[in-house]
CSV table of N, CA and C in Angstrom, one decimal:
chain,number,residue,atom,x,y,z
A,466,MET,N,11.2,-6.6,-34.4
A,466,MET,CA,11.7,-7.0,-33.2
A,466,MET,C,12.1,-8.5,-33.4
A,467,SER,N,13.0,-8.9,-32.5
A,467,SER,CA,13.2,-10.2,-32.3
A,467,SER,C,12.4,-11.0,-31.4
A,468,LEU,N,12.3,-12.2,-31.7
A,468,LEU,CA,11.5,-13.2,-30.9
A,468,LEU,C,12.0,-12.9,-29.4
A,469,LEU,N,13.3,-12.8,-29.1
A,469,LEU,CA,13.9,-12.7,-27.8
A,469,LEU,C,13.2,-11.5,-27.2
A,470,ASN,N,13.2,-10.5,-27.9
A,470,ASN,CA,12.5,-9.2,-27.3
A,470,ASN,C,11.2,-9.2,-27.1
A,471,ARG,N,10.5,-9.7,-28.1
A,471,ARG,CA,8.9,-10.0,-27.8
A,471,ARG,C,8.6,-10.7,-26.6
A,472,ARG,N,9.3,-11.6,-25.9
A,472,ARG,CA,9.2,-12.7,-25.1
A,472,ARG,C,9.8,-11.8,-23.7
A,473,SER,N,10.4,-10.7,-24.0
A,473,SER,CA,10.7,-10.1,-22.6
A,473,SER,C,11.5,-10.7,-22.1
A,474,THR,N,12.7,-11.6,-22.8
A,474,THR,CA,13.7,-12.3,-22.3
A,474,THR,C,14.8,-11.5,-21.7
A,475,LEU,N,15.2,-12.0,-20.5
A,475,LEU,CA,16.3,-11.2,-20.0
A,475,LEU,C,17.5,-11.8,-20.6
A,476,LEU,N,18.5,-10.9,-21.0
A,476,LEU,CA,19.5,-11.1,-21.6
A,476,LEU,C,20.8,-10.2,-21.2
A,477,ALA,N,21.8,-11.0,-21.1
A,477,ALA,CA,23.1,-10.6,-20.7
A,477,ALA,C,24.3,-10.8,-21.3
A,478,LEU,N,24.9,-9.9,-21.6
A,478,LEU,CA,26.5,-10.2,-22.1
A,478,LEU,C,27.3,-10.2,-20.8
A,479,SER,N,27.9,-11.5,-20.7
A,479,SER,CA,28.7,-11.7,-19.3
A,479,SER,C,29.5,-12.7,-19.6
A,480,ALA,N,30.7,-12.6,-19.3
A,480,ALA,CA,31.3,-11.6,-18.6
A,480,ALA,C,33.0,-12.1,-18.8
A,481,LEU,N,33.7,-11.0,-18.6
A,481,LEU,CA,35.0,-11.0,-18.7
A,481,LEU,C,35.5,-11.9,-17.3
A,482,ALA,N,35.8,-12.9,-17.7
A,482,ALA,CA,36.5,-13.9,-16.6
A,482,ALA,C,37.7,-13.4,-16.1
A,483,LEU,N,37.9,-13.6,-14.8
A,483,LEU,CA,39.1,-13.1,-14.4
A,483,LEU,C,40.3,-13.9,-14.8
A,484,SER,N,41.0,-13.6,-15.6
A,484,SER,CA,42.2,-14.2,-16.0
A,484,SER,C,43.4,-13.3,-16.3
A,485,GLY,N,44.3,-13.8,-17.0
A,485,GLY,CA,45.5,-12.9,-17.1
A,485,GLY,C,45.5,-11.8,-18.5
A,486,VAL,N,44.2,-11.5,-19.0
A,486,VAL,CA,44.0,-10.9,-20.1
A,486,VAL,C,44.4,-9.3,-19.9
A,487,ALA,N,44.3,-8.6,-18.6
A,487,ALA,CA,44.7,-7.2,-18.3
A,487,ALA,C,46.1,-7.3,-18.4
A,488,GLY,N,46.7,-8.2,-17.9
A,488,GLY,CA,48.3,-8.2,-17.9
A,488,GLY,C,48.8,-8.4,-19.4
A,489,GLN,N,48.2,-9.2,-19.9
A,489,GLN,CA,48.6,-9.0,-21.7
A,489,GLN,C,48.3,-7.8,-22.3
A,490,VAL,N,47.1,-7.1,-22.1
A,490,VAL,CA,46.9,-5.9,-22.6
A,490,VAL,C,48.0,-4.9,-22.4
A,491,ALA,N,48.2,-4.8,-21.1
A,491,ALA,CA,49.1,-3.9,-20.6
A,491,ALA,C,50.6,-4.1,-21.2
A,492,ALA,N,50.7,-5.2,-21.6
A,492,ALA,CA,52.1,-5.6,-22.1
A,492,ALA,C,52.1,-5.4,-23.8
A,493,GLN,N,51.3,-4.9,-24.1
A,493,GLN,CA,51.2,-4.3,-25.7
A,493,GLN,C,51.1,-5.5,-26.5
A,494,GLN,N,50.8,-6.6,-26.1
A,494,GLN,CA,50.6,-7.8,-26.9
A,494,GLN,C,49.2,-7.9,-27.7
A,495,VAL,N,49.1,-8.5,-28.6
A,495,VAL,CA,47.8,-8.7,-29.3
A,495,VAL,C,47.1,-9.7,-28.4
A,496,VAL,N,46.0,-9.6,-27.9
A,496,VAL,CA,45.3,-10.5,-27.1
A,496,VAL,C,43.9,-10.8,-28.0
A,497,THR,N,43.5,-12.1,-28.0
A,497,THR,CA,42.2,-12.5,-28.9
A,497,THR,C,41.4,-13.1,-27.8
A,498,LEU,N,40.4,-12.3,-27.3
A,498,LEU,CA,39.4,-12.9,-26.5
A,498,LEU,C,38.2,-13.7,-27.2
A,499,ARG,N,38.0,-14.9,-26.5
A,499,ARG,CA,36.8,-15.7,-27.2
A,499,ARG,C,35.8,-15.5,-26.4
A,500,LEU,N,34.7,-15.1,-27.3
A,500,LEU,CA,33.3,-14.8,-27.0
A,500,LEU,C,32.4,-16.1,-27.5
A,501,HIS,N,31.8,-16.7,-26.9
A,501,HIS,CA,30.8,-17.8,-27.0
A,501,HIS,C,29.4,-17.4,-26.4
A,502,GLN,N,28.6,-17.6,-27.5
A,502,GLN,CA,27.1,-17.5,-27.3
A,502,GLN,C,26.4,-18.5,-28.1
A,503,MET,N,25.1,-18.6,-27.8
A,503,MET,CA,24.1,-19.6,-28.4
A,503,MET,C,23.3,-19.6,-29.6
A,504,LEU,N,23.3,-18.3,-30.2
A,504,LEU,CA,22.6,-17.8,-31.4
A,504,LEU,C,23.4,-18.2,-32.8
A,505,PRO,N,22.6,-18.2,-33.7
A,505,PRO,CA,23.4,-18.4,-35.0
A,505,PRO,C,23.9,-16.9,-35.3
A,506,PRO,N,24.6,-16.9,-36.3
A,506,PRO,CA,25.2,-15.7,-36.6
A,506,PRO,C,24.6,-14.5,-37.2
A,507,GLN,N,23.4,-15.0,-37.9
A,507,GLN,CA,22.5,-14.3,-38.5
A,507,GLN,C,21.5,-13.7,-37.7
A,508,ALA,N,21.4,-14.3,-36.3
A,508,ALA,CA,20.4,-13.7,-35.4
A,508,ALA,C,20.7,-12.3,-35.1
A,509,THR,N,19.5,-11.6,-34.6
A,509,THR,CA,19.6,-10.0,-34.4
A,509,THR,C,20.8,-9.7,-33.4
A,510,ILE,N,21.0,-10.4,-32.1
A,510,ILE,CA,21.9,-10.0,-31.1
A,510,ILE,C,23.4,-10.2,-31.8
A,511,PRO,N,23.7,-11.5,-32.4
A,511,PRO,CA,25.2,-11.4,-33.0
A,511,PRO,C,25.4,-10.3,-33.9
A,512,ALA,N,24.3,-10.2,-35.0
A,512,ALA,CA,24.5,-9.5,-36.3
A,512,ALA,C,24.5,-7.9,-35.8
A,513,ARG,N,23.7,-7.7,-34.9
A,513,ARG,CA,23.4,-6.2,-34.8
A,513,ARG,C,24.2,-5.5,-33.6
A,514,ALA,N,24.8,-6.8,-32.7
A,514,ALA,CA,25.4,-6.1,-31.4
A,514,ALA,C,26.6,-6.5,-31.1
A,515,LEU,N,26.9,-8.0,-31.2
A,515,LEU,CA,28.1,-8.6,-30.7
A,515,LEU,C,29.2,-8.3,-31.8
A,516,VAL,N,28.9,-8.6,-33.0
A,516,VAL,CA,29.8,-8.2,-34.2
A,516,VAL,C,30.2,-6.7,-34.1
A,517,PRO,N,29.5,-5.9,-34.3
A,517,PRO,CA,29.7,-4.5,-33.9
A,517,PRO,C,30.5,-4.2,-32.8
A,518,TRP,N,30.1,-4.7,-31.8
A,518,TRP,CA,30.7,-4.5,-30.6
A,518,TRP,C,32.5,-5.0,-30.6
A,519,ALA,N,32.4,-6.3,-31.1
A,519,ALA,CA,33.7,-6.6,-31.3
A,519,ALA,C,34.7,-5.9,-32.2
A,520,GLN,N,34.3,-5.4,-33.4
A,520,GLN,CA,34.9,-4.5,-34.3
A,520,GLN,C,35.2,-3.3,-33.5
A,521,LYS,N,34.4,-2.7,-32.7
A,521,LYS,CA,34.7,-1.4,-32.1
A,521,LYS,C,35.9,-1.7,-31.0
A,522,VAL,N,35.9,-2.8,-30.3
A,522,VAL,CA,36.9,-3.1,-29.5
A,522,VAL,C,38.2,-3.2,-30.1
A,523,GLU,N,38.1,-4.0,-31.3
A,523,GLU,CA,39.4,-3.8,-32.0
A,523,GLU,C,39.9,-2.4,-32.4
A,524,ALA,N,38.9,-1.8,-33.0
A,524,ALA,CA,39.4,-0.5,-33.5
A,524,ALA,C,39.9,0.5,-32.4
A,525,ASP,N,39.1,0.4,-31.2
A,525,ASP,CA,39.5,1.1,-30.2
A,525,ASP,C,40.8,0.8,-29.3
A,526,SER,N,41.2,-0.4,-29.6
A,526,SER,CA,42.5,-0.8,-29.0
A,526,SER,C,43.6,-0.5,-30.0
A,527,GLY,N,43.2,0.0,-31.1
A,527,GLY,CA,44.2,-0.1,-32.1
A,527,GLY,C,44.7,-1.5,-32.7
A,528,GLY,N,43.9,-2.3,-32.7
A,528,GLY,CA,44.2,-3.8,-33.1
A,528,GLY,C,44.9,-4.6,-31.9
A,529,ARG,N,45.0,-4.1,-30.7
A,529,ARG,CA,45.7,-5.2,-29.7
A,529,ARG,C,44.7,-6.0,-29.0
A,530,ILE,N,43.4,-5.7,-29.3
A,530,ILE,CA,42.3,-6.6,-28.5
A,530,ILE,C,41.5,-7.1,-29.8
A,531,LYS,N,41.5,-8.2,-29.9
A,531,LYS,CA,40.5,-9.1,-31.1
A,531,LYS,C,39.7,-9.9,-30.1
A,532,VAL,N,38.3,-9.8,-30.6
A,532,VAL,CA,37.3,-10.5,-30.2
A,532,VAL,C,37.0,-11.6,-31.2
A,533,GLN,N,37.2,-12.9,-31.0
A,533,GLN,CA,36.5,-14.1,-31.8
A,533,GLN,C,35.3,-14.6,-31.4
A,534,LEU,N,34.4,-14.5,-32.2
A,534,LEU,CA,33.2,-15.0,-31.9
A,534,LEU,C,32.8,-16.4,-32.3
A,535,PHE,N,32.3,-17.1,-31.1
A,535,PHE,CA,31.8,-18.6,-31.4
A,535,PHE,C,30.3,-18.6,-31.3
A,536,HIS,N,29.5,-18.9,-32.5
A,536,HIS,CA,28.4,-18.7,-32.3
A,536,HIS,C,27.7,-20.2,-32.1
A,537,ALA,N,26.4,-20.3,-31.9
A,537,ALA,CA,25.5,-21.4,-31.7
A,537,ALA,C,26.4,-22.6,-31.0
A,538,MET,N,26.9,-22.2,-30.0
A,538,MET,CA,27.5,-23.2,-29.0
A,538,MET,C,28.7,-24.0,-29.8
A,539,GLN,N,29.4,-23.4,-30.5
A,539,GLN,CA,30.6,-24.0,-31.3
A,539,GLN,C,31.3,-24.8,-30.3
A,540,LEU,N,31.5,-24.1,-29.1
A,540,LEU,CA,32.5,-24.6,-28.2
A,540,LEU,C,32.0,-25.6,-27.3
A,541,GLY,N,30.9,-26.2,-27.4
A,541,GLY,CA,30.4,-26.9,-26.7
A,541,GLY,C,29.7,-26.7,-25.6
A,542,GLY,N,28.9,-27.6,-24.8
A,542,GLY,CA,28.0,-27.2,-23.8
A,542,GLY,C,26.6,-26.9,-24.2
A,543,ALA,N,25.6,-26.4,-23.2
A,543,ALA,CA,24.4,-26.0,-23.3
A,543,ALA,C,24.4,-24.6,-22.9
A,544,PRO,N,23.2,-23.7,-23.6
A,544,PRO,CA,23.3,-22.5,-23.0
A,544,PRO,C,23.2,-22.2,-21.4
A,545,PRO,N,22.6,-23.1,-20.8
A,545,PRO,CA,22.7,-22.8,-19.5
A,545,PRO,C,24.2,-22.7,-18.8
A,546,GLN,N,25.1,-23.4,-19.5
A,546,GLN,CA,26.5,-23.7,-19.2
A,546,GLN,C,27.4,-22.4,-19.2
A,547,LEU,N,26.8,-21.4,-20.2
A,547,LEU,CA,27.6,-20.1,-20.7
A,547,LEU,C,28.1,-19.4,-19.4
A,548,PHE,N,27.3,-19.1,-18.5
A,548,PHE,CA,28.0,-18.3,-17.3
A,548,PHE,C,29.0,-18.9,-16.7
A,549,ASP,N,28.9,-20.1,-16.5
A,549,ASP,CA,30.0,-21.0,-15.9
A,549,ASP,C,31.3,-21.2,-16.7
A,550,GLN,N,31.0,-21.1,-18.0
A,550,GLN,CA,32.1,-21.4,-19.0
A,550,GLN,C,33.0,-19.8,-18.8
A,551,ALA,N,32.2,-18.8,-18.7
A,551,ALA,CA,33.2,-17.5,-18.5
A,551,ALA,C,33.9,-17.4,-17.0
A,552,ARG,N,33.0,-17.9,-16.1
A,552,ARG,CA,33.2,-17.7,-14.9
A,552,ARG,C,34.6,-18.9,-14.7
A,553,ASP,N,34.8,-19.9,-15.4
A,553,ASP,CA,35.6,-20.9,-14.9
A,553,ASP,C,36.8,-20.7,-15.9
A,554,GLY,N,36.9,-19.6,-16.9
A,554,GLY,CA,37.9,-19.5,-17.6
A,554,GLY,C,38.1,-20.2,-18.9
A,555,VAL,N,36.8,-21.2,-19.1
A,555,VAL,CA,36.8,-21.6,-20.5
A,555,VAL,C,36.8,-20.9,-21.5
A,556,VAL,N,36.3,-19.9,-21.5
A,556,VAL,CA,36.1,-18.9,-22.5
A,556,VAL,C,36.3,-17.4,-21.9
A,557,ASP,N,36.7,-16.5,-22.5
A,557,ASP,CA,36.8,-15.1,-21.9
A,557,ASP,C,35.7,-14.4,-21.8
A,558,LEU,N,34.5,-14.5,-22.7
A,558,LEU,CA,33.5,-13.7,-22.7
A,558,LEU,C,32.1,-14.6,-23.0
A,559,THR,N,31.0,-14.3,-22.5
A,559,THR,CA,29.9,-15.0,-23.0
A,559,THR,C,28.8,-14.1,-23.1
A,560,TRP,N,27.6,-14.2,-24.1
A,560,TRP,CA,26.4,-13.5,-24.0
A,560,TRP,C,25.6,-14.6,-23.7
A,561,THR,N,24.6,-14.4,-22.9
A,561,THR,CA,23.7,-15.4,-22.3
A,561,THR,C,22.5,-14.8,-21.9
A,562,VAL,N,21.6,-15.9,-21.6
A,562,VAL,CA,20.1,-15.4,-21.2
A,562,VAL,C,19.9,-16.0,-19.7
A,563,LEU,N,20.1,-15.2,-18.7
A,563,LEU,CA,20.1,-15.3,-17.5
A,563,LEU,C,18.9,-16.4,-17.0
A,564,GLY,N,17.7,-16.2,-17.6
A,564,GLY,CA,16.6,-17.0,-17.3
A,564,GLY,C,16.7,-18.4,-17.6
A,565,TYR,N,17.7,-18.9,-18.3
A,565,TYR,CA,17.9,-20.2,-18.8
A,565,TYR,C,18.4,-21.1,-17.4
A,566,THR,N,18.7,-20.1,-16.4
A,566,THR,CA,19.2,-20.9,-15.1
A,566,THR,C,18.2,-20.4,-13.8
A,567,PRO,N,17.2,-20.7,-13.9
A,567,PRO,CA,16.0,-20.3,-12.9
A,567,PRO,C,16.5,-20.5,-11.5
A,568,GLY,N,16.3,-19.4,-10.7
A,568,GLY,CA,17.0,-19.6,-9.3
A,568,GLY,C,18.2,-19.2,-8.8
A,569,ARG,N,19.0,-19.0,-10.0
A,569,ARG,CA,20.3,-18.8,-9.7
A,569,ARG,C,20.7,-17.3,-9.6
A,570,PHE,N,19.8,-16.6,-10.4
A,570,PHE,CA,20.2,-14.9,-10.3
A,570,PHE,C,18.7,-14.4,-9.6
A,571,ASN,N,18.4,-14.8,-8.2
A,571,ASN,CA,17.1,-14.5,-8.0
A,571,ASN,C,17.0,-12.9,-7.7
A,572,LYS,N,17.9,-11.9,-7.5
A,572,LYS,CA,17.6,-10.5,-7.5
A,572,LYS,C,17.3,-10.2,-8.8
A,573,SER,N,17.7,-10.5,-10.0
A,573,SER,CA,17.7,-10.2,-11.3
A,573,SER,C,16.4,-10.6,-11.7
A,574,GLU,N,15.8,-11.6,-11.2
A,574,GLU,CA,14.5,-12.4,-12.1
A,574,GLU,C,13.4,-11.2,-12.1
A,575,VAL,N,13.4,-10.3,-11.4
A,575,VAL,CA,12.3,-9.5,-11.6
A,575,VAL,C,12.3,-8.8,-12.9
A,576,PHE,N,13.3,-8.8,-13.8
A,576,PHE,CA,13.6,-8.0,-15.0
A,576,PHE,C,12.9,-9.1,-16.0
A,577,GLU,N,12.6,-10.2,-15.7
A,577,GLU,CA,12.2,-11.3,-16.7
A,577,GLU,C,10.6,-11.2,-16.9
A,578,LEU,N,10.0,-10.5,-15.8
A,578,LEU,CA,8.5,-10.2,-16.0
A,578,LEU,C,8.1,-9.3,-17.3
A,579,PRO,N,7.1,-9.8,-18.0
A,579,PRO,CA,6.7,-9.0,-19.0
A,579,PRO,C,6.1,-7.5,-18.8
A,580,PHE,N,6.0,-6.8,-19.7
A,580,PHE,CA,5.5,-5.3,-19.5
A,580,PHE,C,5.9,-4.5,-18.5
A,581,MET,N,7.2,-4.8,-18.1
A,581,MET,CA,8.0,-4.1,-17.2
A,581,MET,C,8.0,-2.5,-17.3
A,582,SER,N,8.3,-2.2,-18.8
A,582,SER,CA,8.3,-0.8,-19.3
A,582,SER,C,7.7,-0.8,-20.7
A,583,GLY,N,7.8,0.5,-21.2
A,583,GLY,CA,7.6,0.7,-22.5
A,583,GLY,C,8.6,0.4,-23.6
A,584,SER,N,9.6,0.3,-23.1
A,584,SER,CA,10.8,0.2,-24.3
A,584,SER,C,11.9,-0.8,-23.7
A,585,ALA,N,12.5,-1.5,-24.6
A,585,ALA,CA,13.7,-2.3,-24.3
A,585,ALA,C,14.8,-1.4,-23.4
A,586,GLU,N,14.9,-0.3,-24.4
A,586,GLU,CA,16.0,0.9,-23.8
A,586,GLU,C,15.7,1.2,-22.4
A,587,GLU,N,14.6,1.5,-22.3
A,587,GLU,CA,14.1,1.9,-20.7
A,587,GLU,C,14.2,0.9,-19.7
A,588,SER,N,13.9,-0.2,-19.9
A,588,SER,CA,14.1,-1.4,-19.0
A,588,SER,C,15.7,-1.9,-18.8
A,589,SER,N,16.4,-1.7,-20.2
A,589,SER,CA,17.8,-2.1,-20.2
A,589,SER,C,18.7,-1.1,-18.9
A,590,ARG,N,18.3,0.2,-19.3
A,590,ARG,CA,18.8,1.1,-18.3
A,590,ARG,C,18.7,0.9,-17.0
A,591,ALA,N,17.3,0.6,-16.7
A,591,ALA,CA,16.8,0.3,-15.3
A,591,ALA,C,17.4,-0.8,-14.7
A,592,PHE,N,17.6,-2.0,-15.5
A,592,PHE,CA,18.2,-3.2,-15.2
A,592,PHE,C,19.7,-3.0,-14.9
A,593,GLN,N,20.5,-2.3,-15.7
A,593,GLN,CA,22.0,-2.1,-15.4
A,593,GLN,C,22.1,-1.3,-14.1
A,594,GLU,N,21.3,-0.3,-13.7
A,594,GLU,CA,21.3,0.5,-12.9
A,594,GLU,C,21.0,-0.3,-11.5
A,595,TYR,N,20.0,-1.1,-11.7
A,595,TYR,CA,19.7,-2.2,-10.5
A,595,TYR,C,20.8,-3.2,-10.1
A,596,VAL,N,21.4,-3.8,-11.2
A,596,VAL,CA,22.5,-4.7,-10.9
A,596,VAL,C,23.5,-3.9,-10.2
A,597,GLU,N,23.9,-2.7,-10.9
A,597,GLU,CA,25.1,-2.1,-10.1
A,597,GLU,C,24.9,-1.8,-8.6
A,598,LYS,N,23.6,-1.5,-8.2
A,598,LYS,CA,23.4,-0.9,-7.0
A,598,LYS,C,22.8,-2.2,-6.1
A,599,ASN,N,22.0,-3.1,-6.6
A,599,ASN,CA,21.5,-4.0,-5.7
A,599,ASN,C,21.8,-5.6,-6.0
A,600,ALA,N,22.2,-6.0,-7.0
A,600,ALA,CA,22.8,-7.3,-7.5
A,600,ALA,C,24.0,-7.6,-7.9
A,601,ALA,N,24.9,-6.6,-7.5
A,601,ALA,CA,26.4,-7.0,-8.0
A,601,ALA,C,26.6,-8.2,-7.7
A,602,ASP,N,26.1,-8.7,-6.2
A,602,ASP,CA,26.9,-9.9,-5.7
A,602,ASP,C,26.5,-11.1,-6.6
A,603,GLU,N,25.7,-11.0,-7.3
A,603,GLU,CA,25.3,-12.3,-8.2
A,603,GLU,C,26.2,-12.5,-9.2
A,604,PHE,N,26.9,-11.7,-9.7
A,604,PHE,CA,27.9,-11.5,-10.5
A,604,PHE,C,29.4,-11.4,-10.0
A,605,LYS,N,29.7,-11.6,-8.7
A,605,LYS,CA,30.9,-11.5,-8.2
A,605,LYS,C,32.1,-12.2,-8.6
A,606,ASP,N,32.0,-13.4,-9.4
A,606,ASP,CA,32.8,-14.3,-9.7
A,606,ASP,C,33.2,-14.1,-11.2
A,607,VAL,N,32.6,-12.8,-11.9
A,607,VAL,CA,33.1,-12.4,-13.1
A,607,VAL,C,32.9,-11.0,-13.1
A,608,ARG,N,33.7,-10.4,-14.5
A,608,ARG,CA,33.4,-8.9,-14.6
A,608,ARG,C,32.2,-8.8,-15.6
A,609,LEU,N,31.0,-8.1,-15.2
A,609,LEU,CA,30.0,-8.0,-15.8
A,609,LEU,C,30.2,-6.7,-16.8
A,610,ILE,N,30.1,-6.9,-18.1
A,610,ILE,CA,30.1,-5.7,-19.2
A,610,ILE,C,28.8,-5.2,-19.1
A,611,ALA,N,27.8,-5.8,-19.4
A,611,ALA,CA,26.5,-5.2,-19.6
A,611,ALA,C,25.3,-6.1,-19.3
A,612,VAL,N,24.2,-5.6,-19.1
A,612,VAL,CA,22.9,-6.3,-19.0
A,612,VAL,C,21.9,-5.5,-19.7
A,613,HIS,N,21.0,-6.4,-20.3
A,613,HIS,CA,19.9,-5.8,-21.1
A,613,HIS,C,18.6,-6.5,-21.4
A,614,THR,N,17.4,-6.1,-21.6
A,614,THR,CA,16.4,-6.9,-21.7
A,614,THR,C,15.9,-7.0,-23.0
């Protein structure tokens, strides 16, 4: 289990910024989405989640959508700025830790508490459902793909 999971750190893959991406895909052009995240490529999240997800996006789109990963803050900034980078269109996608911006996601902070559930899968499902029903307004400036604990 990774250090992030052991610490019950709130994690989120966020967000497809509102941009011209949808129109480009509809026009059958090859689109490359830039995904910026803070961890080294060999870390658990990039290696076991982000890279396989990017490969699936490309395969499922018949090669029309590619995801280029930028690890370890390669595009600059600091981890607390990742959400804003997606919101502001600096990048198309980010994976970040919401807890790095305390007080910003007040409705979601409860999921940072330790021992919320017996498994990451269980708490991730609960978190996703909670955000969809009660905290969507915290992410109104982006298109949230998923949240997990």
